[in-house]
PDB file of C-alpha atoms in Angstrom:
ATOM      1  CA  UNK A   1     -15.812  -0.861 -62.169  1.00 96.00           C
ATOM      2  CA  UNK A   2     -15.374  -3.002 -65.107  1.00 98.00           C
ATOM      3  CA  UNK A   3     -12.086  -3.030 -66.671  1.00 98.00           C
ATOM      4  CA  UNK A   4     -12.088  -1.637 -70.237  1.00 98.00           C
ATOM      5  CA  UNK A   5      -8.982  -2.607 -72.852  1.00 98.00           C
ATOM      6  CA  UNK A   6      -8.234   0.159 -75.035  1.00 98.00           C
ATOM      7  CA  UNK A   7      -6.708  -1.007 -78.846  1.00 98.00           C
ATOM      8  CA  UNK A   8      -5.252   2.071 -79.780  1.00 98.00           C
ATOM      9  CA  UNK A   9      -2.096   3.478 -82.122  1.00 96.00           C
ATOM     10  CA  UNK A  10      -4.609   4.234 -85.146  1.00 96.00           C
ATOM     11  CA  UNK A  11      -3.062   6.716 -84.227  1.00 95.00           C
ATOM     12  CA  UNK A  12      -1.527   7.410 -81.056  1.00 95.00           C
ATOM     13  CA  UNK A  13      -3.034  11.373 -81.367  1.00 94.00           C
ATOM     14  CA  UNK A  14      -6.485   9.787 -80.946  1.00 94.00           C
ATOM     15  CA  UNK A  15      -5.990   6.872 -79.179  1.00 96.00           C
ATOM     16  CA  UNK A  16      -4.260   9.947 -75.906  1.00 96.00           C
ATOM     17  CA  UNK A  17      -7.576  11.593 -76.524  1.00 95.00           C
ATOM     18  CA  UNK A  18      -9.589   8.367 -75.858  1.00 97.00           C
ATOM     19  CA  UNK A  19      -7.340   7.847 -72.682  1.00 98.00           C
ATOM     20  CA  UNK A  20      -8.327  11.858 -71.370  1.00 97.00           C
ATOM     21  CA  UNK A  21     -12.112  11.231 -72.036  1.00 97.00           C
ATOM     22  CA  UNK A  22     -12.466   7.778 -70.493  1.00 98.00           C
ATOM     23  CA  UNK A  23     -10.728   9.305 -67.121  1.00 98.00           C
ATOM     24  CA  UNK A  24     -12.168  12.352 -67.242  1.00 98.00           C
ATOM     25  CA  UNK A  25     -15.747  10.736 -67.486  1.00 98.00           C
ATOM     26  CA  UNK A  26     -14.746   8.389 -64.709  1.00 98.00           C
ATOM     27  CA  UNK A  27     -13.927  11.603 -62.518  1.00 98.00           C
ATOM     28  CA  UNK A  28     -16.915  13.083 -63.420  1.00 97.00           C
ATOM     29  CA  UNK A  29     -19.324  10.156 -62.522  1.00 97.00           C
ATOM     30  CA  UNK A  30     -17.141   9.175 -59.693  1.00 98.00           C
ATOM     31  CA  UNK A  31     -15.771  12.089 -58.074  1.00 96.00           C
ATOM     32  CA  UNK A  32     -12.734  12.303 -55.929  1.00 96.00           C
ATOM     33  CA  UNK A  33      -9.434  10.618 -57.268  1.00 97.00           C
ATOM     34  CA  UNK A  34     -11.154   8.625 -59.335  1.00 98.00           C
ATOM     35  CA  UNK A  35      -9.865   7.248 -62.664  1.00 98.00           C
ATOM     36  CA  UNK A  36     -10.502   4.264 -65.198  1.00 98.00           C
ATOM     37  CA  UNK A  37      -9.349   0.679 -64.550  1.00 98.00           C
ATOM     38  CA  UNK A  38      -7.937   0.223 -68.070  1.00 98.00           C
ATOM     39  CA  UNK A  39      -5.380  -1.693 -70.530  1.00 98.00           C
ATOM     40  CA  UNK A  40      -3.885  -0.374 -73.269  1.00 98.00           C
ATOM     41  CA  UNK A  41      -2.055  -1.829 -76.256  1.00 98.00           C
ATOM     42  CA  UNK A  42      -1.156   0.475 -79.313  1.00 98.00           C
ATOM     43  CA  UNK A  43      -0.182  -0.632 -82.122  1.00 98.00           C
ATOM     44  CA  UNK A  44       2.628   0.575 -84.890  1.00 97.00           C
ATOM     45  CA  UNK A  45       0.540   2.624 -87.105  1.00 97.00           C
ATOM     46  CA  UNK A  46       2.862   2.871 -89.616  1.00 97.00           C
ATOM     47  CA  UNK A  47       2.429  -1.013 -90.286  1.00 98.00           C
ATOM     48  CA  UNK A  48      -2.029  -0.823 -90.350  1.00 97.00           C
ATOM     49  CA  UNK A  49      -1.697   2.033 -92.891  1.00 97.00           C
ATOM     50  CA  UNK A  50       0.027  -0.253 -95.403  1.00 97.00           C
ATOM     51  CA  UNK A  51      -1.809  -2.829 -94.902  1.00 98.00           C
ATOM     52  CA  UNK A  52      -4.680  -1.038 -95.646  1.00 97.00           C
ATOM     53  CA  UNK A  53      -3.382   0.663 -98.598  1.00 96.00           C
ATOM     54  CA  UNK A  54      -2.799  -2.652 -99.726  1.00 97.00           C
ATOM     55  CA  UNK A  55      -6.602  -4.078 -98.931  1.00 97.00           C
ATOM     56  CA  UNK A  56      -4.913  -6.599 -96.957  1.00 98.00           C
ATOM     57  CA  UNK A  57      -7.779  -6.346 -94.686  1.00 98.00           C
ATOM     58  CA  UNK A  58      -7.089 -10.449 -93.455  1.00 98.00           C
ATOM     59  CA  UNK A  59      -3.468  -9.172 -92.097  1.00 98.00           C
ATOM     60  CA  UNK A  60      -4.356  -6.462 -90.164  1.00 98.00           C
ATOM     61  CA  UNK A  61      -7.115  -8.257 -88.554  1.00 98.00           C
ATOM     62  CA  UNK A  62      -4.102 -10.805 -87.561  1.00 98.00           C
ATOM     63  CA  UNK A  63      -2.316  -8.180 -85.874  1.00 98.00           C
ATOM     64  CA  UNK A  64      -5.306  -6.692 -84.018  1.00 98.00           C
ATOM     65  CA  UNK A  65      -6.982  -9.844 -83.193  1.00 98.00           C
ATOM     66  CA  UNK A  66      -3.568 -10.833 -81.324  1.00 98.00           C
ATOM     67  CA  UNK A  67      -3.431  -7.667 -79.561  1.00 98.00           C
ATOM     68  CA  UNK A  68      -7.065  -7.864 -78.338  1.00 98.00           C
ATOM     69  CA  UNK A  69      -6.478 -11.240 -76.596  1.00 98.00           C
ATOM     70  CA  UNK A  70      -3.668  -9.888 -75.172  1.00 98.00           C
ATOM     71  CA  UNK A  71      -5.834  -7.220 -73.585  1.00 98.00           C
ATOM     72  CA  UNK A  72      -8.242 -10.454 -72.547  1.00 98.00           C
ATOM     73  CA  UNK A  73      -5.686 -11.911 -70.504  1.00 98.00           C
ATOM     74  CA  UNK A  74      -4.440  -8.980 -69.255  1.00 98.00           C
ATOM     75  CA  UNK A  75      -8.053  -8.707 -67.539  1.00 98.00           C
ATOM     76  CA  UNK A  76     -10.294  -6.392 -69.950  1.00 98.00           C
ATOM     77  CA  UNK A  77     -13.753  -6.938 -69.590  1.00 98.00           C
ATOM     78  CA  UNK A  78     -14.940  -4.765 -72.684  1.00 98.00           C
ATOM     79  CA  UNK A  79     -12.789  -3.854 -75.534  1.00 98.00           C
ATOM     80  CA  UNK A  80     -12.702  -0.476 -76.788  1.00 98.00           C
ATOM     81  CA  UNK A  81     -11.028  -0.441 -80.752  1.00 98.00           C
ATOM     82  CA  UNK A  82      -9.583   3.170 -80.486  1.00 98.00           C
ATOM     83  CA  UNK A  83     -10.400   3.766 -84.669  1.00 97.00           C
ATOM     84  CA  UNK A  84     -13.211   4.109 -86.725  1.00 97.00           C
ATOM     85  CA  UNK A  85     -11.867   3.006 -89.966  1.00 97.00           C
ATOM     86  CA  UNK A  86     -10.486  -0.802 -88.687  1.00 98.00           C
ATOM     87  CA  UNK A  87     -13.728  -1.364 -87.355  1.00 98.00           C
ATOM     88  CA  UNK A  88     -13.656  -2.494 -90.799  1.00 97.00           C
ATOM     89  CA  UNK A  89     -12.229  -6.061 -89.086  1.00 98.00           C
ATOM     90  CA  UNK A  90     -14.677  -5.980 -85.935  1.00 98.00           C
ATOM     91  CA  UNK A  91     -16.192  -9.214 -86.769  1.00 97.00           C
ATOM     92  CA  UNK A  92     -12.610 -10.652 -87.305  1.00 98.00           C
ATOM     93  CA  UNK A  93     -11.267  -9.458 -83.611  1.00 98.00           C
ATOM     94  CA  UNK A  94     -14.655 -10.500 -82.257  1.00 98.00           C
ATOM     95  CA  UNK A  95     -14.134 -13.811 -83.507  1.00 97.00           C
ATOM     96  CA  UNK A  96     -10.856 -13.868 -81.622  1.00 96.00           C
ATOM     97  CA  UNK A  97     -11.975 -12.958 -77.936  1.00 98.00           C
ATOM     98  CA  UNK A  98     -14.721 -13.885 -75.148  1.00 98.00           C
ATOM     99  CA  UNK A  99     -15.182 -10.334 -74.318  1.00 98.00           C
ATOM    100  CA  UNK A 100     -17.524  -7.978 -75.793  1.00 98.00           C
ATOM    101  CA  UNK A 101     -16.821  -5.588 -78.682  1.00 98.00           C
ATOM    102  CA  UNK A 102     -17.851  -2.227 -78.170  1.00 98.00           C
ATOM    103  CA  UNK A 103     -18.601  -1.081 -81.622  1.00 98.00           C
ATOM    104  CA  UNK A 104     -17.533   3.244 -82.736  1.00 97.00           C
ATOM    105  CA  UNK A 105     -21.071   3.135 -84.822  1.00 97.00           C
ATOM    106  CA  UNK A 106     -23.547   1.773 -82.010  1.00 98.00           C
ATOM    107  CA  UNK A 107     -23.017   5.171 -79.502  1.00 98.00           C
ATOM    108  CA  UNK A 108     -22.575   7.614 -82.352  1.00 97.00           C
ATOM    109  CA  UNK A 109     -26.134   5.904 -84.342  1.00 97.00           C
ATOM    110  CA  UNK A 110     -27.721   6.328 -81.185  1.00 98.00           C
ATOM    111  CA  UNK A 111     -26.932   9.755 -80.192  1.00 98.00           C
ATOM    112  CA  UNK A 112     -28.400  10.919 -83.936  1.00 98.00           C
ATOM    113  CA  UNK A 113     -31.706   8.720 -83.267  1.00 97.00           C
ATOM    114  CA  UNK A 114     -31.924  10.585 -79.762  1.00 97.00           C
ATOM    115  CA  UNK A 115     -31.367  13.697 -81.286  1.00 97.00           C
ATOM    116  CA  UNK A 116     -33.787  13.368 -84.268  1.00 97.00           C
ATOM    117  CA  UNK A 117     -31.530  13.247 -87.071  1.00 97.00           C
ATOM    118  CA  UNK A 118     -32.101  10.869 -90.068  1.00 96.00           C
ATOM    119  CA  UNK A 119     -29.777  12.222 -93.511  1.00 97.00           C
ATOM    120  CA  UNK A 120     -26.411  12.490 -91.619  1.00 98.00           C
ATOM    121  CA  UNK A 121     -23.250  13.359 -93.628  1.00 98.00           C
ATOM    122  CA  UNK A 122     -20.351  11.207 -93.267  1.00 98.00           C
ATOM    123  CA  UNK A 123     -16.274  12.184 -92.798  1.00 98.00           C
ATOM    124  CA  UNK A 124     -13.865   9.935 -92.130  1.00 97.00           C
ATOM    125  CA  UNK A 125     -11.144   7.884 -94.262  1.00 98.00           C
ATOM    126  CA  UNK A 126     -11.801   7.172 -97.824  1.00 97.00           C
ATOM    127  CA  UNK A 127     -12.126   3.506 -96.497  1.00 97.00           C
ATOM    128  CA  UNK A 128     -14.753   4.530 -93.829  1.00 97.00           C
ATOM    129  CA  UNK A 129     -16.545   6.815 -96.480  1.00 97.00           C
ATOM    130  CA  UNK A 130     -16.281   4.526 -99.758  1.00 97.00           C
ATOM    131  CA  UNK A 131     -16.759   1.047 -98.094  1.00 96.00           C
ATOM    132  CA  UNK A 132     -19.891  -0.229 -96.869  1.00 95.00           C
ATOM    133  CA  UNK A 133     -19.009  -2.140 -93.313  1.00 96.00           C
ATOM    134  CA  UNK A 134     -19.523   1.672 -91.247  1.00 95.00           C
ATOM    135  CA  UNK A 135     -22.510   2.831 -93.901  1.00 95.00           C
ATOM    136  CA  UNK A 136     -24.134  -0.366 -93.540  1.00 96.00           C
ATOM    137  CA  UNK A 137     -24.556  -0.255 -89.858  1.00 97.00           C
ATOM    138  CA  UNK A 138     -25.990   3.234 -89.226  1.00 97.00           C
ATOM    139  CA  UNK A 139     -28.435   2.124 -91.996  1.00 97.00           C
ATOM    140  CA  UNK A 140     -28.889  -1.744 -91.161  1.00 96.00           C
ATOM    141  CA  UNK A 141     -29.276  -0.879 -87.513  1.00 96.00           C
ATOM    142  CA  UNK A 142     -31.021   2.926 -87.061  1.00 97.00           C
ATOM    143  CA  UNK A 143     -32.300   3.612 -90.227  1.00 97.00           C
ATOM    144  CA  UNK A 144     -30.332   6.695 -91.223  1.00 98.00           C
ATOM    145  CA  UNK A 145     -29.459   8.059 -94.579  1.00 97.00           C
ATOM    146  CA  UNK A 146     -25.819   7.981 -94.677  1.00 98.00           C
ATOM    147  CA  UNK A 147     -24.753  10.661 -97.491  1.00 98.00           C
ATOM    148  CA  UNK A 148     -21.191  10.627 -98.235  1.00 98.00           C
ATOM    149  CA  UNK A 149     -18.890  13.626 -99.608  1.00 98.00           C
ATOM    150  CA  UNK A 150     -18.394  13.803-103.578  1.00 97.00           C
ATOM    151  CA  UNK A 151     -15.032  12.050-104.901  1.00 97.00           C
ATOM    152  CA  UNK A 152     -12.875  14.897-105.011  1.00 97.00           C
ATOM    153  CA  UNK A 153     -14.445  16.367-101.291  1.00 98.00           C
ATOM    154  CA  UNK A 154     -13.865  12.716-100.001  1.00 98.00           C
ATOM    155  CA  UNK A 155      -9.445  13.096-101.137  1.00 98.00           C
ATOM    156  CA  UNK A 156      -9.485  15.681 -99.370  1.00 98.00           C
ATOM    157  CA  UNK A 157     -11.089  14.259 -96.168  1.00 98.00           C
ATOM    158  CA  UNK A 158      -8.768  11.673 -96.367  1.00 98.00           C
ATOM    159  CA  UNK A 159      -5.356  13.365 -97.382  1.00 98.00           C
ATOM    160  CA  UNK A 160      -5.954  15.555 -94.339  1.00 98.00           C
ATOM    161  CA  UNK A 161      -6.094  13.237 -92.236  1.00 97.00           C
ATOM    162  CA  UNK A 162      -3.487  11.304 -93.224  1.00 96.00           C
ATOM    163  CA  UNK A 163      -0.840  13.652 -93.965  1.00 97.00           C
ATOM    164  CA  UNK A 164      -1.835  15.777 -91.370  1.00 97.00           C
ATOM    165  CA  UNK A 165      -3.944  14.533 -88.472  1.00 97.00           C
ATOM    166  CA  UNK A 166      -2.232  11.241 -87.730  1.00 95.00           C
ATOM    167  CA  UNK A 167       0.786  13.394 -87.375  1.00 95.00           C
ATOM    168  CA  UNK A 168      -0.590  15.875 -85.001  1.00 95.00           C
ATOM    169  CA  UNK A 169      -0.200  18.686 -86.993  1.00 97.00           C
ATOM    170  CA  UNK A 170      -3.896  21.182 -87.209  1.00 97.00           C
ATOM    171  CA  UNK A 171      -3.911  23.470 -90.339  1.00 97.00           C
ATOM    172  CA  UNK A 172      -6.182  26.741 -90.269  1.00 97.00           C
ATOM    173  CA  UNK A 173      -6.464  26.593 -94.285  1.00 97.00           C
ATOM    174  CA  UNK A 174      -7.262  22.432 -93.459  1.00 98.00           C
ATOM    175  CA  UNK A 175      -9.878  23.521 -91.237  1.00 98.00           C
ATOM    176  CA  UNK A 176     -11.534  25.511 -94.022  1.00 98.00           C
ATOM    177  CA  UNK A 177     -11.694  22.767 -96.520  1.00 97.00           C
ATOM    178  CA  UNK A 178     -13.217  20.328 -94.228  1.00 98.00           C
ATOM    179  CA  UNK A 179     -16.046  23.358 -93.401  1.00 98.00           C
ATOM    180  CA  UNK A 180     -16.275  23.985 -97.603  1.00 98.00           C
ATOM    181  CA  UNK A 181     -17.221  19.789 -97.417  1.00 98.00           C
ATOM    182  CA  UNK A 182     -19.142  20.233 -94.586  1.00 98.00           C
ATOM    183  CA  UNK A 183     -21.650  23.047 -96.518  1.00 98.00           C
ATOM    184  CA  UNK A 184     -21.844  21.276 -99.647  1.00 98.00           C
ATOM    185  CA  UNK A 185     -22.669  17.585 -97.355  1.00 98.00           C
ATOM    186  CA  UNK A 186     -25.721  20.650 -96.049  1.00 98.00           C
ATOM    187  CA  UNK A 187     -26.737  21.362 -99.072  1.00 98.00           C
ATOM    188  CA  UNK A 188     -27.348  17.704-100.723  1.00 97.00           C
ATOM    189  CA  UNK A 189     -29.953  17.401 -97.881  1.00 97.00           C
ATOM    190  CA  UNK A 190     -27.434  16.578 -94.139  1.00 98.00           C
ATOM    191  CA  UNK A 191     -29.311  17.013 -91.240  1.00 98.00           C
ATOM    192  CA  UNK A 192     -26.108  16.084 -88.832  1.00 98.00           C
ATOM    193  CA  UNK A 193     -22.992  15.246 -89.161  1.00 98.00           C
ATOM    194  CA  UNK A 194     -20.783  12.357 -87.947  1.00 98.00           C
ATOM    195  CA  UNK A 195     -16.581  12.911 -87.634  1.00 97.00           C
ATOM    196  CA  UNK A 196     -16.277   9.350 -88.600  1.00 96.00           C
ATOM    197  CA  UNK A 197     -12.652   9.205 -87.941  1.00 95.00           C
ATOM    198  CA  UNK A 198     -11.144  10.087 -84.578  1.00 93.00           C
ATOM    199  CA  UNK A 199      -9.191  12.478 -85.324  1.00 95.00           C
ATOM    200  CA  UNK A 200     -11.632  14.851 -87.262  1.00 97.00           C
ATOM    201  CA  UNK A 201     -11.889  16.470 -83.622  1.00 94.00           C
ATOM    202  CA  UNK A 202      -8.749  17.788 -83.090  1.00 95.00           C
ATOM    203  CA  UNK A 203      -9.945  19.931 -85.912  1.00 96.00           C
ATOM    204  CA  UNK A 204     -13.706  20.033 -86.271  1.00 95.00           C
ATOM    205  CA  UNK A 205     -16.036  20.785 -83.863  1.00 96.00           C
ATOM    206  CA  UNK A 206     -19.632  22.346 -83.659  1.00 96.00           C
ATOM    207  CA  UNK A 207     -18.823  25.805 -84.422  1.00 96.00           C
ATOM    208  CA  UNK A 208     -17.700  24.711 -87.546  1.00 97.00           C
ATOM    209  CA  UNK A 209     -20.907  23.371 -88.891  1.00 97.00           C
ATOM    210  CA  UNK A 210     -23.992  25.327 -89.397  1.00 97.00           C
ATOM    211  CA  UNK A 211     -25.803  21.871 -88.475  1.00 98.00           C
ATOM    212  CA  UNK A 212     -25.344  19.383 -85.351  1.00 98.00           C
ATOM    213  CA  UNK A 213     -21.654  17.185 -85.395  1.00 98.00           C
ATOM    214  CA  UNK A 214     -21.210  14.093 -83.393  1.00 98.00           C
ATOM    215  CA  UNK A 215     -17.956  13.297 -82.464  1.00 97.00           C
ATOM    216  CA  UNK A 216     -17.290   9.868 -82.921  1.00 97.00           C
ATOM    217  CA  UNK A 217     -14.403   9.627 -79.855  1.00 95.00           C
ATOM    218  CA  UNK A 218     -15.844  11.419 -77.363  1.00 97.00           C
ATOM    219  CA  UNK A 219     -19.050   8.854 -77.890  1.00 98.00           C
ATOM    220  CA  UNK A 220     -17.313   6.060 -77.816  1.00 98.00           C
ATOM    221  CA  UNK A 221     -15.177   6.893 -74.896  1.00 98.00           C
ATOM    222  CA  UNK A 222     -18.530   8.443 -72.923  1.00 98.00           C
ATOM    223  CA  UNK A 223     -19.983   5.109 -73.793  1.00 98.00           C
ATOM    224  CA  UNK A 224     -17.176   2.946 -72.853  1.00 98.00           C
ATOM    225  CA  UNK A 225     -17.228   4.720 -69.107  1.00 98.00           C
ATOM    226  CA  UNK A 226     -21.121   4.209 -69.187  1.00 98.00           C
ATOM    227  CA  UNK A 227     -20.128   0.226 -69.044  1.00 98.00           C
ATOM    228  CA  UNK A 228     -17.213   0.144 -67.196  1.00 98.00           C
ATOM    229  CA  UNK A 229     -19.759   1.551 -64.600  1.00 98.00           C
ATOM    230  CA  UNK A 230     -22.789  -0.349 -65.246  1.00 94.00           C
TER     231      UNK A 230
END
């Protein structure tokens, strides 16, 4: 079993879901007592989110580019960046270490080509939804037609998450708003849609969609255990 380095803390709420999946896959593929040979580092959320409000992007690459080679020495064999939107500085922390990146987009891009889909609808951060380095790849790299929610949908993607999500807190009324985004992403021609931040699940899942959702942490932990074990 390979070990795997978790990069977590964006936020901890997802990054304790990531740690459940990885060890519960292990289990399952495994049996017995069974469980992942992992590293963890989280980092203070509180500090990403204003760098990123800022759009100093550069600084918070520092920060998570340090932590990854931390998880290097520590032993990791694959790194597993516990976030979808700072995936915005992959090619920064890739830069940084000798061990493979395991990039959010690559599972979840080919889950949708193995399923069929090609017009997905994308939630996530404003960052994730308005910026092209997540777009880009499910385009770039499987051909799909990303659509993205309309300005006012997308503030309330992201003000959800923020003020809510990242805190653990899970809203019934929240829960309807992200389904009213959901039908209108349906209507403008979504075949599928991706919960492009990780902590969507904790209150979206497929009962909520009248299409299919992929849900991008339990990919990219499913994934992860698929090469711990390879």
């Amino acid at each position: 079993m390979k070990r795997l380095g978790l990069l977590g803390g964006m936020s901890w709420e997802s990054t304790a879901l990531y740690y459940r999946e990885i060890n519960e896959g292990i289990a399952a593929r495994l049996g017995g007592l069974h469980s992942a040979d992992l590293v963890l580092a989280s980092v203070d959320f509180a500090t990403i989110e204003r760098l990123q409000v800022a759009g100093d992007w550069d600084a918070a690459a520092a920060i998570l580019a340090a932590r990854a080679h931390d998880l290097e020495l520590a032993g990791a064999e694959l790194l597993v960046l516990c976030t979808n939107t700072m995936h915005r500085v992959a090619p920064q922390i890739e830069a940084a270490i000798g061990i493979p990146l395991l990039h959010i987009a690559d599972p979840t891009g080919e889950a949708l080509i193995a399923g069929g889909h090609r017009r997905v609808g994308l939630l996530g951060t404003r960052f994730t939804m308005e910026q092209s380095f997540y777009r880009d790849r499910l385009v770039q790299q499987f051909g799909l037609d990303v659509l993205v929610p309309a300005e006012l949908d997308r503030e309330t993607v992201h003000r959800i998450i923020y003020d809510e999500l990242v805190l653990g807190i899970v809203r019934d009324e929240s829960r309807e708003r992200y389904r009213d985004v959901i039908d209108r992403l349906i209507a403008a021609g979504a075949d599928s849609v991706i919960l492009g931040c990780t902590e969507i699940t904790m209150l979206i899942g497929p009962a909520d969609s009248a299409v299919p959702v992929f849900d991008t942490t339990a990919l990219h932990a499913q994934a992860a255990v698929t090469r711990a074990l390879a």
